[in-house]
GROMACS .gro file of C-alpha atoms in nm:
model
  325
    1UNK     CA    1  -0.210  -1.805   2.019
    2UNK     CA    2  -0.510  -1.857   2.246
    3UNK     CA    3  -0.796  -1.607   2.293
    4UNK     CA    4  -1.059  -1.679   2.559
    5UNK     CA    5  -0.958  -2.045   2.562
    6UNK     CA    6  -0.985  -2.080   2.183
    7UNK     CA    7  -0.674  -2.174   1.987
    8UNK     CA    8  -0.623  -1.936   1.695
    9UNK     CA    9  -0.447  -2.078   1.389
   10UNK     CA   10  -0.428  -1.763   1.180
   11UNK     CA   11  -0.558  -1.410   1.123
   12UNK     CA   12  -0.759  -1.283   0.827
   13UNK     CA   13  -0.897  -0.938   0.750
   14UNK     CA   14  -1.048  -1.052   0.420
   15UNK     CA   15  -1.337  -1.296   0.466
   16UNK     CA   16  -1.236  -1.474   0.145
   17UNK     CA   17  -0.899  -1.567   0.302
   18UNK     CA   18  -1.038  -1.723   0.620
   19UNK     CA   19  -0.927  -2.080   0.693
   20UNK     CA   20  -1.044  -2.317   0.969
   21UNK     CA   21  -0.939  -2.191   1.311
   22UNK     CA   22  -0.870  -1.834   1.197
   23UNK     CA   23  -0.983  -1.520   1.372
   24UNK     CA   24  -1.155  -1.286   1.126
   25UNK     CA   25  -1.134  -0.908   1.177
   26UNK     CA   26  -1.395  -0.710   0.985
   27UNK     CA   27  -1.272  -0.355   0.926
   28UNK     CA   28  -1.511  -0.216   0.667
   29UNK     CA   29  -1.800   0.013   0.757
   30UNK     CA   30  -1.995  -0.028   0.436
   31UNK     CA   31  -2.283  -0.247   0.551
   32UNK     CA   32  -2.115  -0.569   0.437
   33UNK     CA   33  -2.063  -0.711   0.787
   34UNK     CA   34  -2.347  -0.967   0.780
   35UNK     CA   35  -2.239  -1.112   0.446
   36UNK     CA   36  -1.870  -1.113   0.549
   37UNK     CA   37  -1.946  -1.280   0.885
   38UNK     CA   38  -2.152  -1.549   0.713
   39UNK     CA   39  -1.872  -1.621   0.467
   40UNK     CA   40  -1.606  -1.628   0.742
   41UNK     CA   41  -1.811  -1.872   0.950
   42UNK     CA   42  -1.867  -2.101   0.650
   43UNK     CA   43  -1.492  -2.107   0.595
   44UNK     CA   44  -1.428  -2.212   0.955
   45UNK     CA   45  -1.356  -1.891   1.149
   46UNK     CA   46  -1.306  -1.963   1.520
   47UNK     CA   47  -1.375  -1.605   1.631
   48UNK     CA   48  -1.482  -1.275   1.477
   49UNK     CA   49  -1.390  -0.917   1.567
   50UNK     CA   50  -1.611  -0.652   1.414
   51UNK     CA   51  -1.607  -0.273   1.420
   52UNK     CA   52  -1.977  -0.188   1.408
   53UNK     CA   53  -2.225  -0.007   1.631
   54UNK     CA   54  -2.553  -0.171   1.534
   55UNK     CA   55  -2.695  -0.490   1.682
   56UNK     CA   56  -2.522  -0.800   1.552
   57UNK     CA   57  -2.700  -1.116   1.439
   58UNK     CA   58  -2.662  -1.434   1.642
   59UNK     CA   59  -2.355  -1.633   1.548
   60UNK     CA   60  -2.231  -1.989   1.585
   61UNK     CA   61  -1.887  -1.855   1.686
   62UNK     CA   62  -1.785  -1.586   1.940
   63UNK     CA   63  -1.820  -1.233   1.802
   64UNK     CA   64  -1.641  -0.942   1.970
   65UNK     CA   65  -1.750  -0.585   1.907
   66UNK     CA   66  -1.447  -0.353   1.885
   67UNK     CA   67  -1.394   0.024   1.864
   68UNK     CA   68  -1.061   0.045   1.681
   69UNK     CA   69  -1.022  -0.238   1.433
   70UNK     CA   70  -0.684  -0.119   1.306
   71UNK     CA   71  -0.536  -0.125   1.655
   72UNK     CA   72  -0.676  -0.473   1.726
   73UNK     CA   73  -0.545  -0.600   1.391
   74UNK     CA   74  -0.189  -0.486   1.462
   75UNK     CA   75  -0.195  -0.607   1.823
   76UNK     CA   76  -0.318  -0.953   1.722
   77UNK     CA   77  -0.071  -0.978   1.432
   78UNK     CA   78   0.216  -0.879   1.660
   79UNK     CA   79   0.113  -1.141   1.914
   80UNK     CA   80   0.047  -1.416   1.660
   81UNK     CA   81   0.371  -1.359   1.467
   82UNK     CA   82   0.579  -1.316   1.786
   83UNK     CA   83   0.653  -0.941   1.758
   84UNK     CA   84   0.852  -0.951   1.431
   85UNK     CA   85   0.928  -0.578   1.458
   86UNK     CA   86   1.108  -0.615   1.790
   87UNK     CA   87   1.474  -0.510   1.759
   88UNK     CA   88   1.424  -0.431   1.390
   89UNK     CA   89   1.544  -0.104   1.238
   90UNK     CA   90   1.262   0.041   1.027
   91UNK     CA   91   1.346   0.284   0.747
   92UNK     CA   92   1.056   0.478   0.596
   93UNK     CA   93   1.110   0.631   0.251
   94UNK     CA   94   0.830   0.883   0.199
   95UNK     CA   95   0.740   1.078  -0.112
   96UNK     CA   96   0.554   1.079  -0.439
   97UNK     CA   97   0.875   1.073  -0.644
   98UNK     CA   98   1.207   0.903  -0.584
   99UNK     CA   99   1.104   0.636  -0.335
  100UNK     CA  100   1.137   0.337  -0.571
  101UNK     CA  101   1.502   0.391  -0.664
  102UNK     CA  102   1.596   0.522  -0.318
  103UNK     CA  103   1.442   0.220  -0.146
  104UNK     CA  104   1.612  -0.025  -0.382
  105UNK     CA  105   1.952   0.141  -0.335
  106UNK     CA  106   1.920   0.131   0.045
  107UNK     CA  107   1.810  -0.233   0.032
  108UNK     CA  108   2.101  -0.324  -0.194
  109UNK     CA  109   2.360  -0.139   0.017
  110UNK     CA  110   2.251  -0.308   0.338
  111UNK     CA  111   2.231  -0.658   0.193
  112UNK     CA  112   2.564  -0.633   0.013
  113UNK     CA  113   2.721  -0.525   0.342
  114UNK     CA  114   2.584  -0.841   0.504
  115UNK     CA  115   2.295  -0.671   0.684
  116UNK     CA  116   1.981  -0.879   0.622
  117UNK     CA  117   1.700  -0.650   0.505
  118UNK     CA  118   1.353  -0.670   0.352
  119UNK     CA  119   1.166  -0.408   0.151
  120UNK     CA  120   0.798  -0.329   0.103
  121UNK     CA  121   0.627  -0.070  -0.116
  122UNK     CA  122   0.280   0.056  -0.029
  123UNK     CA  123   0.204   0.092  -0.401
  124UNK     CA  124   0.234  -0.285  -0.443
  125UNK     CA  125  -0.080  -0.321  -0.232
  126UNK     CA  126  -0.259  -0.054  -0.433
  127UNK     CA  127  -0.155  -0.209  -0.767
  128UNK     CA  128  -0.289  -0.544  -0.647
  129UNK     CA  129  -0.621  -0.361  -0.595
  130UNK     CA  130  -0.655  -0.498  -0.246
  131UNK     CA  131  -0.970  -0.353  -0.090
  132UNK     CA  132  -0.872  -0.113   0.188
  133UNK     CA  133  -0.507  -0.168   0.095
  134UNK     CA  134  -0.377   0.116   0.307
  135UNK     CA  135  -0.591   0.009   0.602
  136UNK     CA  136  -0.451  -0.344   0.596
  137UNK     CA  137  -0.094  -0.255   0.502
  138UNK     CA  138   0.068  -0.323   0.838
  139UNK     CA  139  -0.117  -0.650   0.881
  140UNK     CA  140   0.020  -0.769   0.546
  141UNK     CA  141   0.373  -0.661   0.642
  142UNK     CA  142   0.357  -0.831   0.981
  143UNK     CA  143   0.220  -1.149   0.823
  144UNK     CA  144   0.499  -1.148   0.565
  145UNK     CA  145   0.762  -1.100   0.835
  146UNK     CA  146   0.604  -1.374   1.043
  147UNK     CA  147   0.640  -1.612   0.748
  148UNK     CA  148   1.014  -1.533   0.744
  149UNK     CA  149   1.078  -1.621   1.106
  150UNK     CA  150   1.428  -1.755   1.156
  151UNK     CA  151   1.583  -1.542   0.881
  152UNK     CA  152   1.734  -1.298   1.134
  153UNK     CA  153   1.610  -0.985   0.954
  154UNK     CA  154   1.737  -0.666   1.116
  155UNK     CA  155   1.631  -0.395   0.870
  156UNK     CA  156   1.301  -0.318   0.699
  157UNK     CA  157   1.260  -0.054   0.429
  158UNK     CA  158   0.907   0.069   0.359
  159UNK     CA  159   0.840   0.294   0.060
  160UNK     CA  160   0.548   0.514   0.160
  161UNK     CA  161   0.330   0.723  -0.068
  162UNK     CA  162   0.133   1.015   0.075
  163UNK     CA  163  -0.190   0.836  -0.018
  164UNK     CA  164  -0.094   0.533   0.192
  165UNK     CA  165  -0.004   0.754   0.488
  166UNK     CA  166  -0.349   0.912   0.478
  167UNK     CA  167  -0.520   0.573   0.455
  168UNK     CA  168  -0.339   0.356   0.706
  169UNK     CA  169  -0.244   0.325   1.068
  170UNK     CA  170   0.113   0.332   1.197
  171UNK     CA  171   0.042   0.129   1.511
  172UNK     CA  172   0.351  -0.057   1.628
  173UNK     CA  173   0.582   0.109   1.374
  174UNK     CA  174   0.873   0.299   1.527
  175UNK     CA  175   1.099   0.435   1.256
  176UNK     CA  176   1.474   0.456   1.306
  177UNK     CA  177   1.519   0.662   0.988
  178UNK     CA  178   1.270   0.855   0.776
  179UNK     CA  179   1.394   0.950   0.430
  180UNK     CA  180   1.211   1.239   0.264
  181UNK     CA  181   1.239   1.233  -0.116
  182UNK     CA  182   1.000   1.459  -0.312
  183UNK     CA  183   0.645   1.516  -0.192
  184UNK     CA  184   0.339   1.623  -0.389
  185UNK     CA  185   0.342   1.945  -0.590
  186UNK     CA  186   0.017   2.042  -0.419
  187UNK     CA  187   0.132   1.990  -0.062
  188UNK     CA  188  -0.180   2.081   0.135
  189UNK     CA  189  -0.314   2.040   0.487
  190UNK     CA  190  -0.403   1.671   0.447
  191UNK     CA  191  -0.055   1.589   0.323
  192UNK     CA  192   0.104   1.786   0.608
  193UNK     CA  193  -0.108   1.599   0.861
  194UNK     CA  194  -0.006   1.264   0.709
  195UNK     CA  195   0.365   1.350   0.717
  196UNK     CA  196   0.341   1.485   1.073
  197UNK     CA  197   0.173   1.159   1.175
  198UNK     CA  198   0.468   0.971   1.027
  199UNK     CA  199   0.720   1.193   1.207
  200UNK     CA  200   0.545   1.126   1.538
  201UNK     CA  201   0.641   0.761   1.487
  202UNK     CA  202   1.012   0.843   1.464
  203UNK     CA  203   1.206   0.693   1.754
  204UNK     CA  204   1.358   0.919   2.020
  205UNK     CA  205   1.701   0.891   1.855
  206UNK     CA  206   1.561   0.863   1.504
  207UNK     CA  207   1.708   1.050   1.208
  208UNK     CA  208   1.535   1.238   0.927
  209UNK     CA  209   1.718   1.243   0.594
  210UNK     CA  210   1.574   1.548   0.422
  211UNK     CA  211   1.580   1.659   0.057
  212UNK     CA  212   1.646   2.034   0.065
  213UNK     CA  213   1.573   2.059  -0.309
  214UNK     CA  214   1.204   1.990  -0.238
  215UNK     CA  215   1.125   2.360  -0.204
  216UNK     CA  216   0.757   2.309  -0.126
  217UNK     CA  217   0.847   2.129   0.196
  218UNK     CA  218   1.121   2.349   0.338
  219UNK     CA  219   0.874   2.453   0.608
  220UNK     CA  220   0.898   2.098   0.744
  221UNK     CA  221   1.249   2.173   0.865
  222UNK     CA  222   1.106   2.406   1.129
  223UNK     CA  223   0.912   2.117   1.285
  224UNK     CA  224   1.232   1.910   1.285
  225UNK     CA  225   1.451   2.156   1.475
  226UNK     CA  226   1.464   1.925   1.779
  227UNK     CA  227   1.541   1.619   1.567
  228UNK     CA  228   1.857   1.476   1.415
  229UNK     CA  229   1.847   1.580   1.049
  230UNK     CA  230   2.083   1.500   0.763
  231UNK     CA  231   2.014   1.714   0.457
  232UNK     CA  232   2.097   1.625   0.098
  233UNK     CA  233   2.054   1.780  -0.245
  234UNK     CA  234   2.216   2.029  -0.480
  235UNK     CA  235   2.190   2.310  -0.225
  236UNK     CA  236   2.549   2.412  -0.134
  237UNK     CA  237   2.457   2.406   0.237
  238UNK     CA  238   2.332   2.044   0.233
  239UNK     CA  239   2.519   1.788   0.444
  240UNK     CA  240   2.550   1.565   0.136
  241UNK     CA  241   2.570   1.718  -0.208
  242UNK     CA  242   2.704   1.628  -0.553
  243UNK     CA  243   2.941   1.784  -0.802
  244UNK     CA  244   3.106   1.699  -1.136
  245UNK     CA  245   2.799   1.513  -1.265
  246UNK     CA  246   2.849   1.320  -1.590
  247UNK     CA  247   2.590   1.093  -1.754
  248UNK     CA  248   2.767   1.013  -2.082
  249UNK     CA  249   2.808   0.637  -2.025
  250UNK     CA  250   2.672   0.592  -1.673
  251UNK     CA  251   2.589   0.819  -1.381
  252UNK     CA  252   2.916   0.957  -1.247
  253UNK     CA  253   2.945   1.225  -0.979
  254UNK     CA  254   3.146   1.324  -0.676
  255UNK     CA  255   2.965   1.283  -0.344
  256UNK     CA  256   3.061   1.564  -0.106
  257UNK     CA  257   3.005   1.511   0.268
  258UNK     CA  258   3.027   1.868   0.395
  259UNK     CA  259   2.969   1.811   0.767
  260UNK     CA  260   3.053   1.532   1.007
  261UNK     CA  261   2.802   1.248   1.057
  262UNK     CA  262   2.792   1.014   1.357
  263UNK     CA  263   2.696   0.658   1.266
  264UNK     CA  264   2.491   0.417   1.478
  265UNK     CA  265   2.812   0.274   1.626
  266UNK     CA  266   2.913   0.617   1.756
  267UNK     CA  267   3.189   0.662   1.498
  268UNK     CA  268   3.237   1.010   1.356
  269UNK     CA  269   3.251   1.033   0.976
  270UNK     CA  270   3.461   1.332   0.880
  271UNK     CA  271   3.383   1.555   0.579
  272UNK     CA  272   3.516   1.394   0.261
  273UNK     CA  273   3.461   1.349  -0.110
  274UNK     CA  274   3.443   1.024  -0.306
  275UNK     CA  275   3.343   0.922  -0.661
  276UNK     CA  276   3.017   0.744  -0.739
  277UNK     CA  277   2.941   0.545  -1.055
  278UNK     CA  278   2.608   0.367  -1.123
  279UNK     CA  279   2.480   0.229  -1.452
  280UNK     CA  280   2.124   0.282  -1.581
  281UNK     CA  281   2.059   0.598  -1.379
  282UNK     CA  282   2.056   0.962  -1.487
  283UNK     CA  283   2.099   1.308  -1.339
  284UNK     CA  284   1.743   1.306  -1.203
  285UNK     CA  285   1.839   1.016  -0.972
  286UNK     CA  286   2.139   1.189  -0.811
  287UNK     CA  287   1.924   1.286  -0.513
  288UNK     CA  288   1.802   0.927  -0.474
  289UNK     CA  289   2.163   0.806  -0.460
  290UNK     CA  290   2.261   1.076  -0.207
  291UNK     CA  291   1.972   0.973   0.020
  292UNK     CA  292   2.081   0.608   0.004
  293UNK     CA  293   2.441   0.706   0.080
  294UNK     CA  294   2.322   0.895   0.389
  295UNK     CA  295   2.143   0.583   0.515
  296UNK     CA  296   2.448   0.369   0.440
  297UNK     CA  297   2.675   0.604   0.635
  298UNK     CA  298   2.440   0.604   0.937
  299UNK     CA  299   2.446   0.222   0.943
  300UNK     CA  300   2.823   0.201   0.917
  301UNK     CA  301   2.873   0.117   0.549
  302UNK     CA  302   3.212   0.274   0.460
  303UNK     CA  303   3.228   0.512   0.165
  304UNK     CA  304   3.485   0.290  -0.007
  305UNK     CA  305   3.251  -0.007   0.022
  306UNK     CA  306   2.959   0.191  -0.121
  307UNK     CA  307   3.174   0.289  -0.418
  308UNK     CA  308   3.228  -0.081  -0.498
  309UNK     CA  309   2.864  -0.178  -0.439
  310UNK     CA  310   2.730   0.099  -0.663
  311UNK     CA  311   2.972   0.012  -0.942
  312UNK     CA  312   2.853  -0.350  -0.945
  313UNK     CA  313   2.482  -0.284  -0.891
  314UNK     CA  314   2.240  -0.422  -1.150
  315UNK     CA  315   1.869  -0.484  -1.184
  316UNK     CA  316   1.731  -0.156  -1.051
  317UNK     CA  317   1.362  -0.124  -1.137
  318UNK     CA  318   1.285   0.182  -1.342
  319UNK     CA  319   1.028   0.420  -1.203
  320UNK     CA  320   0.670   0.333  -1.279
  321UNK     CA  321   0.446   0.588  -1.449
  322UNK     CA  322   0.315   0.717  -1.119
  323UNK     CA  323   0.674   0.799  -1.027
  324UNK     CA  324   0.780   0.971  -1.348
  325UNK     CA  325   0.905   1.322  -1.297
   0.00000   0.00000   0.00000
């Protein structure tokens, strides 16, 4: 990538990670810009973008003043890593509870069906205590995808907490499916704004898979009346529901598809019932499994195939403390 005649060899938004020939993008507004610029230049930065209003000190390398650092970061990452999101189906799993298991099940279903997929969790950035983790989330994802060029990845699952939605930009992210699990108990105006921001990034033909058991968020359905919605949960009117639940040796239940679903290939899936068996999960994860089944059906994974995949599945990560119900 060349900017103003200068060859760029990489992108960094942490001055400590700058290497020779990199462009450094300073996103913080905490008065640390002079120190960060000095460090980036010492490490060999070829160019610096900085989001600051005050006069900048003279620099040995070109410095560009910018208004929206997040937008510039995503645009440069997309260009440098050759638009890794192009033609990729992005699945957002949003909630404070249920996203870990749901995301893993979706990832497993797609990969076992031969659909190459990757998964990210916004909490991984927070646990790593990355400064401004939410702000830099998409840059990290794009960089990771860029490193996997040639792997022919067609699906990306992103587990999104409400905190990350409030702290990060969704530039360049067009979601094919948004899965709603369980949102915060105190679902206030800030949380509503964050979720609405996410829904605005749903593609024109995107689908929302909605948990009707999350009573605090039923009002969201009103804003989705012009969208394709697949509901799931224990509510008898849900598109996907469960019956005959048994957890004696493993999680057993009957998945009931109560209304027809059209998959991404245009095939109509008629109402049906089929048995599900998964080890190491309990009744509280039934909703997570139903959400994953809905995604599998949309992407053309037959019910019979999902039955086999679930029965053989191993290695699911148990919910972390922040996800305990």
